[in-house]
Short mmCIF file of C-alpha atoms in Angstrom, two decimals:
data_model
loop_
_atom_site.label_atom_id
_atom_site.label_comp_id
_atom_site.label_asym_id
_atom_site.label_seq_id
_atom_site.Cartn_x
_atom_site.Cartn_y
_atom_site.Cartn_z
CA MET A 300 -54.42 -33.81 -46.03
CA ALA A 301 -52.67 -37.11 -46.71
CA ALA A 302 -53.68 -40.01 -44.44
CA PRO A 303 -50.83 -42.31 -43.25
CA THR A 304 -51.24 -45.78 -44.73
CA PHE A 305 -49.21 -48.95 -44.13
CA ILE A 306 -49.01 -50.89 -47.34
CA ARG A 307 -47.58 -54.27 -46.38
CA SER A 308 -51.17 -54.78 -45.25
CA PRO A 309 -54.01 -54.47 -47.79
CA LYS A 310 -55.35 -50.98 -48.39
CA ILE A 311 -58.89 -51.60 -49.65
CA LEU A 312 -61.02 -48.93 -51.28
CA THR A 313 -64.68 -49.89 -51.65
CA ILE A 314 -66.83 -47.96 -54.13
CA LEU A 315 -70.64 -48.16 -54.10
CA GLY A 316 -72.67 -48.43 -57.30
CA SER A 317 -75.48 -50.10 -59.16
CA ALA A 318 -75.47 -53.09 -61.50
CA ASN A 319 -73.12 -52.63 -64.50
CA ASP A 320 -71.72 -49.30 -63.29
CA VAL A 321 -68.11 -48.94 -64.46
CA ILE A 322 -65.90 -47.99 -61.50
CA THR A 323 -62.49 -46.55 -62.31
CA LEU A 324 -59.62 -45.66 -60.01
CA GLU A 325 -56.75 -43.49 -61.20
CA LEU A 326 -53.62 -43.83 -59.07
CA TYR A 327 -51.13 -40.94 -59.06
CA ILE A 328 -48.04 -42.02 -57.10
CA TRP A 329 -44.85 -40.06 -56.50
CA ASN A 330 -41.96 -39.35 -54.13
CA ASP A 331 -40.86 -36.00 -52.80
CA PRO A 332 -39.65 -33.56 -54.03
CA SER A 333 -41.56 -34.33 -57.22
CA LEU A 334 -45.15 -33.16 -57.67
CA ILE A 335 -48.21 -35.24 -58.49
CA PRO A 336 -47.83 -36.77 -61.98
CA ALA A 337 -49.78 -35.21 -64.86
CA THR A 338 -51.18 -38.62 -65.82
CA PRO A 339 -52.03 -41.61 -63.62
CA ASN A 340 -49.41 -44.30 -63.00
CA TYR A 341 -52.15 -46.92 -62.93
CA THR A 342 -55.79 -47.07 -63.99
CA LEU A 343 -57.94 -49.78 -62.39
CA VAL A 344 -61.38 -50.68 -63.76
CA LYS A 345 -64.15 -52.94 -62.44
CA ASN A 346 -67.86 -53.31 -63.14
CA VAL A 347 -70.40 -53.55 -60.32
CA PRO A 348 -71.66 -57.14 -60.88
CA THR A 349 -75.23 -56.84 -59.51
CA THR A 350 -77.45 -54.44 -57.60
CA ALA A 351 -77.56 -57.01 -54.79
CA ILE A 352 -73.80 -56.63 -54.32
CA GLY A 353 -73.76 -52.93 -55.13
CA GLN A 354 -70.03 -52.30 -54.74
CA VAL A 355 -66.55 -53.17 -55.91
CA SER A 356 -63.28 -53.20 -53.97
CA PHE A 357 -59.70 -52.43 -54.97
CA ASN A 358 -56.47 -53.21 -53.10
CA VAL A 359 -53.98 -50.46 -53.93
CA SER A 360 -51.11 -51.47 -51.63
CA GLY A 361 -49.06 -53.39 -54.19
CA TYR A 362 -48.95 -50.48 -56.61
CA CYS A 363 -47.67 -48.08 -53.96
CA ARG A 364 -44.98 -50.48 -52.70
CA GLU A 365 -43.23 -50.22 -56.06
CA PHE A 366 -42.30 -46.63 -55.20
CA ILE A 367 -40.59 -47.39 -51.87
CA ASP A 368 -36.93 -48.34 -51.50
CA PHE A 369 -34.64 -48.93 -48.50
CA SER A 370 -31.27 -49.27 -50.22
CA THR A 371 -29.46 -47.05 -47.70
CA TYR A 372 -29.59 -46.23 -44.01
CA SER A 373 -28.33 -42.79 -42.97
CA GLU A 374 -26.94 -42.00 -39.52
CA ILE A 375 -28.41 -38.93 -37.81
CA THR A 376 -27.42 -36.65 -34.93
CA SER A 377 -30.29 -34.15 -35.13
CA ASP A 378 -33.84 -33.78 -36.46
CA THR A 379 -33.38 -34.94 -40.06
CA ALA A 380 -35.69 -35.40 -43.04
CA VAL A 381 -36.25 -39.06 -43.90
CA ASN A 382 -34.92 -40.26 -47.25
CA VAL A 383 -37.70 -39.52 -49.76
CA ASP A 384 -37.48 -43.03 -51.28
CA GLU A 385 -38.61 -44.57 -47.97
CA TYR A 386 -42.22 -43.41 -48.37
CA CYS A 387 -44.46 -42.15 -51.16
CA TYR A 388 -47.61 -40.15 -51.80
CA CYS A 389 -50.67 -41.51 -53.58
CA THR A 390 -53.67 -39.55 -54.85
CA ILE A 391 -56.58 -41.76 -55.88
CA LYS A 392 -59.33 -40.35 -58.08
CA GLN A 393 -62.57 -42.37 -58.09
CA TYR A 394 -64.94 -42.39 -61.09
CA ARG A 395 -68.33 -43.98 -61.70
CA ASP A 396 -69.34 -44.21 -65.36
CA GLY A 397 -66.75 -41.55 -66.17
CA LYS A 398 -67.94 -39.06 -63.53
CA ILE A 399 -65.58 -38.29 -60.66
CA GLU A 400 -66.98 -39.40 -57.30
CA GLY A 401 -64.19 -38.45 -54.91
CA THR A 402 -60.47 -38.20 -54.20
CA THR A 403 -58.37 -39.96 -51.55
CA GLU A 404 -54.97 -38.66 -50.43
CA LEU A 405 -52.47 -41.09 -48.87
CA ILE A 406 -48.92 -40.98 -47.58
CA CYS A 407 -47.66 -44.54 -47.75
CA PHE A 408 -45.15 -46.35 -45.51
CA ASP A 409 -44.00 -49.93 -45.96
CA GLY A 410 -45.52 -51.05 -42.68
CA PHE A 411 -47.94 -53.78 -41.69
CA GLY A 412 -50.51 -54.66 -39.09
CA TYR A 413 -51.05 -57.86 -37.18
CA HIS A 414 -54.06 -59.96 -38.15
CA SER A 415 -55.74 -59.11 -34.88
CA LYS A 416 -55.71 -55.40 -35.76
CA GLY A 417 -57.87 -55.71 -38.89
CA VAL A 418 -57.33 -55.02 -42.58
CA ASN A 419 -55.13 -51.93 -42.36
CA PRO A 420 -53.80 -50.61 -39.06
CA TYR A 421 -53.77 -47.06 -37.81
CA TYR A 422 -50.71 -45.96 -35.88
CA SER A 423 -50.08 -42.61 -34.32
CA GLU A 424 -47.80 -40.18 -36.14
CA LEU A 425 -44.83 -41.70 -34.23
CA TYR A 426 -43.42 -44.76 -35.92
CA MET A 427 -41.71 -46.60 -33.09
CA ASP A 428 -43.35 -48.14 -30.04
CA ALA A 429 -42.87 -46.15 -26.84
CA GLY A 430 -40.86 -47.86 -24.10
CA ASN A 431 -37.39 -48.57 -22.75
CA TYR A 432 -34.40 -49.24 -25.01
CA TYR A 433 -30.68 -49.84 -24.60
CA ILE A 434 -28.21 -47.85 -26.71
CA LYS A 435 -24.42 -47.77 -26.98
CA ASP A 436 -22.49 -45.30 -24.87
CA SER A 437 -20.64 -43.96 -27.92
CA GLY A 438 -21.28 -43.18 -31.57
CA ASN A 439 -24.58 -42.39 -33.25
CA THR A 440 -27.84 -43.90 -32.13
CA GLY A 441 -30.87 -44.85 -34.18
CA GLY A 442 -33.85 -42.57 -34.59
CA VAL A 443 -37.58 -42.25 -33.96
CA THR A 444 -39.48 -41.44 -37.17
CA TYR A 445 -42.46 -39.10 -37.11
CA TYR A 446 -45.04 -37.74 -39.55
CA ASP A 447 -45.95 -34.07 -39.07
CA ASN A 448 -48.71 -32.94 -41.44
CA GLN A 449 -47.89 -29.34 -40.46
CA ALA A 450 -51.33 -28.80 -38.93
CA PHE A 451 -50.04 -28.81 -35.33
CA THR A 452 -46.98 -27.80 -33.35
CA TRP A 453 -44.73 -30.76 -32.63
CA GLU A 454 -41.81 -30.73 -30.18
CA ALA A 455 -39.23 -33.17 -28.87
CA LYS A 456 -38.19 -32.84 -25.23
CA TYR A 457 -34.96 -34.54 -24.15
CA THR A 458 -34.20 -34.96 -20.43
CA GLY A 459 -30.80 -36.22 -19.26
CA LEU A 460 -31.14 -39.33 -17.08
CA ILE A 461 -28.38 -38.22 -14.69
CA SER A 462 -28.05 -34.45 -15.01
CA GLY A 463 -31.75 -33.76 -15.40
CA GLY A 464 -30.92 -31.23 -18.11
CA ILE A 465 -33.68 -30.44 -20.59
CA THR A 466 -33.39 -29.71 -24.31
CA THR A 467 -36.53 -28.98 -26.33
CA ILE A 468 -36.63 -28.65 -30.11
CA THR A 469 -39.47 -27.88 -32.53
CA LEU A 470 -39.85 -30.51 -35.23
CA ALA A 471 -39.10 -29.13 -38.66
CA ASN A 472 -39.87 -31.89 -41.19
CA VAL A 473 -42.99 -33.46 -42.66
CA VAL A 474 -41.42 -36.92 -42.37
CA GLY A 475 -38.43 -36.70 -40.06
CA ARG A 476 -36.26 -38.76 -37.77
CA LEU A 477 -35.09 -37.79 -34.27
CA PRO A 478 -31.98 -39.32 -32.67
CA TYR A 479 -32.63 -41.56 -29.70
CA ARG A 480 -30.12 -39.59 -27.67
CA HIS A 481 -29.50 -35.85 -27.95
CA PRO A 482 -25.76 -35.05 -28.31
CA SER A 483 -25.97 -33.04 -25.06
CA TYR A 484 -26.62 -36.25 -23.10
CA LEU A 485 -23.82 -38.41 -24.43
CA GLY A 486 -22.54 -40.35 -21.44
CA GLU A 487 -25.83 -40.53 -19.54
CA GLY A 488 -28.69 -41.33 -21.93
CA ASN A 489 -31.99 -39.50 -21.91
CA LYS A 490 -35.76 -39.57 -21.78
CA LEU A 491 -37.41 -38.47 -25.03
CA GLU A 492 -40.96 -37.10 -25.00
CA ILE A 493 -42.75 -36.28 -28.27
CA ILE A 494 -45.24 -33.47 -27.72
CA LYS A 495 -48.13 -32.39 -29.97
CA ASN A 496 -49.82 -29.10 -29.12
CA SER A 497 -48.43 -29.31 -25.56
CA VAL A 498 -49.71 -32.88 -25.04
CA VAL A 499 -47.22 -35.74 -24.68
CA GLN A 500 -47.88 -38.37 -27.34
CA ALA A 501 -45.16 -40.90 -26.49
CA THR A 502 -42.30 -41.32 -24.03
CA TYR A 503 -39.08 -43.22 -24.68
CA TYR A 504 -36.22 -44.01 -22.30
CA PHE A 505 -32.82 -44.65 -23.86
CA TYR A 506 -30.33 -46.16 -21.44
CA GLU A 507 -26.66 -46.16 -22.34
CA GLN A 508 -24.87 -49.46 -21.92
CA ALA A 509 -21.11 -49.96 -22.01
CA GLU A 510 -19.74 -53.24 -23.36
CA CYS A 511 -16.06 -53.83 -22.62
CA LYS A 512 -15.79 -57.52 -23.57
CA TYR A 513 -17.74 -58.14 -26.78
CA THR A 514 -17.95 -56.29 -30.08
CA THR A 515 -21.37 -54.66 -30.29
CA ILE A 516 -23.40 -54.89 -33.51
CA ASN A 517 -25.93 -52.32 -34.72
CA CYS A 518 -29.05 -53.90 -36.19
CA ASP A 519 -31.18 -51.59 -38.34
CA PHE A 520 -34.45 -53.01 -39.64
CA VAL A 521 -37.69 -51.75 -41.16
CA ASN A 522 -40.26 -52.12 -38.41
CA LYS A 523 -44.02 -52.70 -38.47
CA GLN A 524 -44.61 -48.98 -39.14
CA GLY A 525 -42.45 -49.19 -42.28
CA VAL A 526 -39.45 -47.14 -41.10
CA TRP A 527 -35.91 -47.84 -39.90
CA GLN A 528 -35.49 -48.81 -36.26
CA ARG A 529 -32.23 -49.68 -34.49
CA ILE A 530 -31.50 -52.15 -31.74
CA VAL A 531 -28.06 -53.18 -30.55
CA PHE A 532 -26.73 -56.70 -30.03
CA PHE A 533 -24.41 -56.19 -27.08
CA LYS A 534 -23.25 -59.69 -26.21
CA ALA A 535 -21.39 -62.59 -27.78
CA SER A 536 -21.68 -63.21 -31.52
CA SER A 537 -20.40 -66.14 -33.54
CA SER A 538 -19.87 -66.50 -37.28
CA ASN A 539 -20.18 -69.54 -39.54
CA PHE A 540 -19.09 -70.13 -43.14
CA SER A 541 -20.59 -72.72 -45.45
CA MET A 542 -19.81 -73.67 -49.04
CA THR A 543 -21.99 -75.09 -51.83
CA ASN A 544 -21.06 -76.43 -55.26
CA THR A 545 -22.23 -78.77 -58.00
CA GLU A 546 -20.24 -81.90 -58.91
CA TYR A 547 -20.08 -83.71 -62.25
CA ASP A 548 -18.20 -86.80 -63.54
CA LEU A 549 -16.25 -85.68 -66.62
CA LYS A 550 -15.54 -87.89 -69.61
CA PRO A 551 -11.87 -88.04 -70.67
CA SER A 552 -10.96 -86.17 -73.84
CA ASN A 553 -9.36 -89.31 -75.32
CA LEU A 554 -8.73 -92.95 -74.45
CA ASP A 555 -5.19 -92.21 -73.26
CA TYR A 556 -6.53 -89.93 -70.53
CA ASN A 557 -4.46 -87.60 -68.38
CA LEU A 558 -4.09 -88.89 -64.81
CA GLY A 559 -3.49 -85.31 -63.63
CA LYS A 560 -6.98 -84.10 -64.58
CA ASN A 561 -10.07 -84.34 -62.36
CA VAL A 562 -12.55 -87.08 -63.10
CA ARG A 563 -15.05 -85.58 -60.68
CA GLN A 564 -15.12 -81.80 -61.17
CA THR A 565 -16.86 -79.11 -59.12
CA PHE A 566 -18.65 -76.09 -60.60
CA ASN A 567 -20.60 -73.11 -59.26
CA THR A 568 -18.60 -73.04 -56.04
CA ASN A 569 -19.63 -70.27 -53.67
CA GLY A 570 -19.99 -69.58 -49.99
CA THR A 571 -22.38 -67.99 -47.51
CA GLU A 572 -21.72 -66.54 -44.09
CA THR A 573 -24.04 -66.49 -41.10
CA ILE A 574 -23.75 -64.75 -37.77
CA THR A 575 -25.54 -65.44 -34.50
CA CYS A 576 -26.06 -62.42 -32.23
CA ASN A 577 -27.26 -61.91 -28.66
CA THR A 578 -29.06 -58.86 -27.33
CA GLY A 579 -27.90 -59.22 -23.73
CA TRP A 580 -30.42 -58.71 -20.91
CA VAL A 581 -33.40 -56.69 -22.14
CA TYR A 582 -36.88 -55.62 -21.05
CA GLU A 583 -39.93 -57.83 -21.54
CA ALA A 584 -41.31 -55.34 -24.09
CA TYR A 585 -38.48 -56.32 -26.46
CA SER A 586 -40.57 -59.36 -27.39
CA ASP A 587 -42.58 -57.32 -29.89
CA VAL A 588 -39.43 -55.63 -31.19
CA ILE A 589 -37.92 -59.06 -31.90
CA LYS A 590 -41.17 -60.15 -33.54
CA GLN A 591 -41.01 -57.11 -35.83
CA LEU A 592 -37.36 -57.91 -36.61
CA LEU A 593 -38.21 -61.46 -37.66
CA LEU A 594 -41.03 -60.15 -39.88
CA SER A 595 -38.89 -57.43 -41.46
CA GLU A 596 -37.91 -57.59 -45.14
CA GLU A 597 -35.04 -55.07 -44.84
CA ILE A 598 -32.30 -55.63 -42.25
CA ARG A 599 -28.75 -54.30 -41.89
CA LEU A 600 -26.04 -55.44 -39.48
CA ASP A 601 -23.47 -52.65 -39.21
CA ASP A 602 -24.77 -51.38 -42.59
CA ILE A 603 -24.41 -54.77 -44.33
CA PRO A 604 -27.61 -56.32 -45.79
CA VAL A 605 -28.66 -59.59 -44.14
CA ASN A 606 -31.60 -61.96 -44.07
CA ILE A 607 -33.09 -63.66 -41.03
CA ASN A 608 -32.15 -67.31 -40.61
CA SER A 609 -33.99 -67.75 -37.31
CA LYS A 610 -37.51 -68.90 -38.13
CA SER A 611 -38.81 -68.92 -34.56
CA THR A 612 -38.01 -67.56 -31.13
CA LYS A 613 -39.45 -67.86 -27.66
CA LEU A 614 -41.15 -64.59 -26.69
CA GLN A 615 -39.95 -64.34 -23.13
CA LYS A 616 -41.77 -62.98 -20.06
CA ASN A 617 -40.33 -61.80 -16.78
CA ILE A 618 -42.65 -64.05 -14.79
CA ASN A 619 -41.12 -67.11 -16.50
CA ASP A 620 -37.65 -65.88 -17.48
CA LYS A 621 -35.91 -63.74 -14.89
CA ASN A 622 -33.20 -62.70 -17.35
CA ILE A 623 -34.38 -62.11 -20.91
CA ASN A 624 -31.89 -62.48 -23.76
CA TYR A 625 -32.69 -62.98 -27.44
CA GLU A 626 -30.43 -64.91 -29.80
CA VAL A 627 -30.97 -64.34 -33.53
CA THR A 628 -29.14 -65.84 -36.50
CA PHE A 629 -28.68 -63.88 -39.73
CA GLN A 630 -27.30 -64.79 -43.15
CA TYR A 631 -25.41 -62.17 -45.13
CA SER A 632 -27.46 -61.61 -48.25
CA ALA A 633 -24.53 -61.48 -50.69
CA PRO A 634 -22.60 -64.65 -51.55
CA THR A 635 -18.89 -64.74 -50.75
CA LEU A 636 -17.87 -64.79 -54.43
CA GLN A 637 -19.18 -62.12 -56.80
CA TYR A 638 -21.35 -63.98 -59.31
CA ASN A 639 -24.08 -61.36 -59.52
CA ILE A 640 -22.76 -59.45 -62.54
#
């Protein structure tokens, strides 16, 4: 059974041995629907230095990250299998002096842990923090990602926040994503409970919010558990354009120079665009969501790749800030002019 592993943090395997033992790890890494490779993708070798130390350690995270890609974000309206490029499997065979000592099975997500949580975190099989979230009152919502190793019965129970209607579905995927709001509760929002063998594992409340003045912006980012998560910037946004170039003084082509030609010429002219967004009033628990957003390496605003320009933010608390709003500045990752080819 593959153990969930979050590989933006180190994943250390420590192998015991005696002085001069040759420790070998064979890494077999793949994405669904492929099967385990016939030969290892990587072979790592270390010698145990002394009997006093008696062990060697390997960090396998970097090798697994090469097999994960977040080039696209797909909208969902029902329980849907996660794109197979967004996670990978890794089988690690451990040898000492050529004799196999054990095998480790991992399913790898591009997540991370905070320093206070230790070397490699363990999260539940639900890859979004439980709590209260605001969603738009129209269109598709984001999704809660889960890992179901098929050893238990998993269900999702949606309860309408106004009607009280209940819709329960049985989860059908190994790595799947559930919409925040079930289509039956469009116009009211819902509570979502994830249930494992009849025991509630996490509870989410998704409150619909109408915005009649500003243009809302969907922000999809890869969170600390290594999966897509969506928040919405409901309030005012502002855009900025800046230009860069390189200037040179040109020598005239002859002594009788042309007065119509530039003496100081610009080259490599291009532009970048930034946008500053506001969440609107949110719950105190959004502080960790914003922290995860600032630490994310994959972010989309309305499906367009961006990078974070904001390098710091005040993590607000209700006791100090009666109304909590977060303002974040992004830079669109592509330059204005196409110079990438």
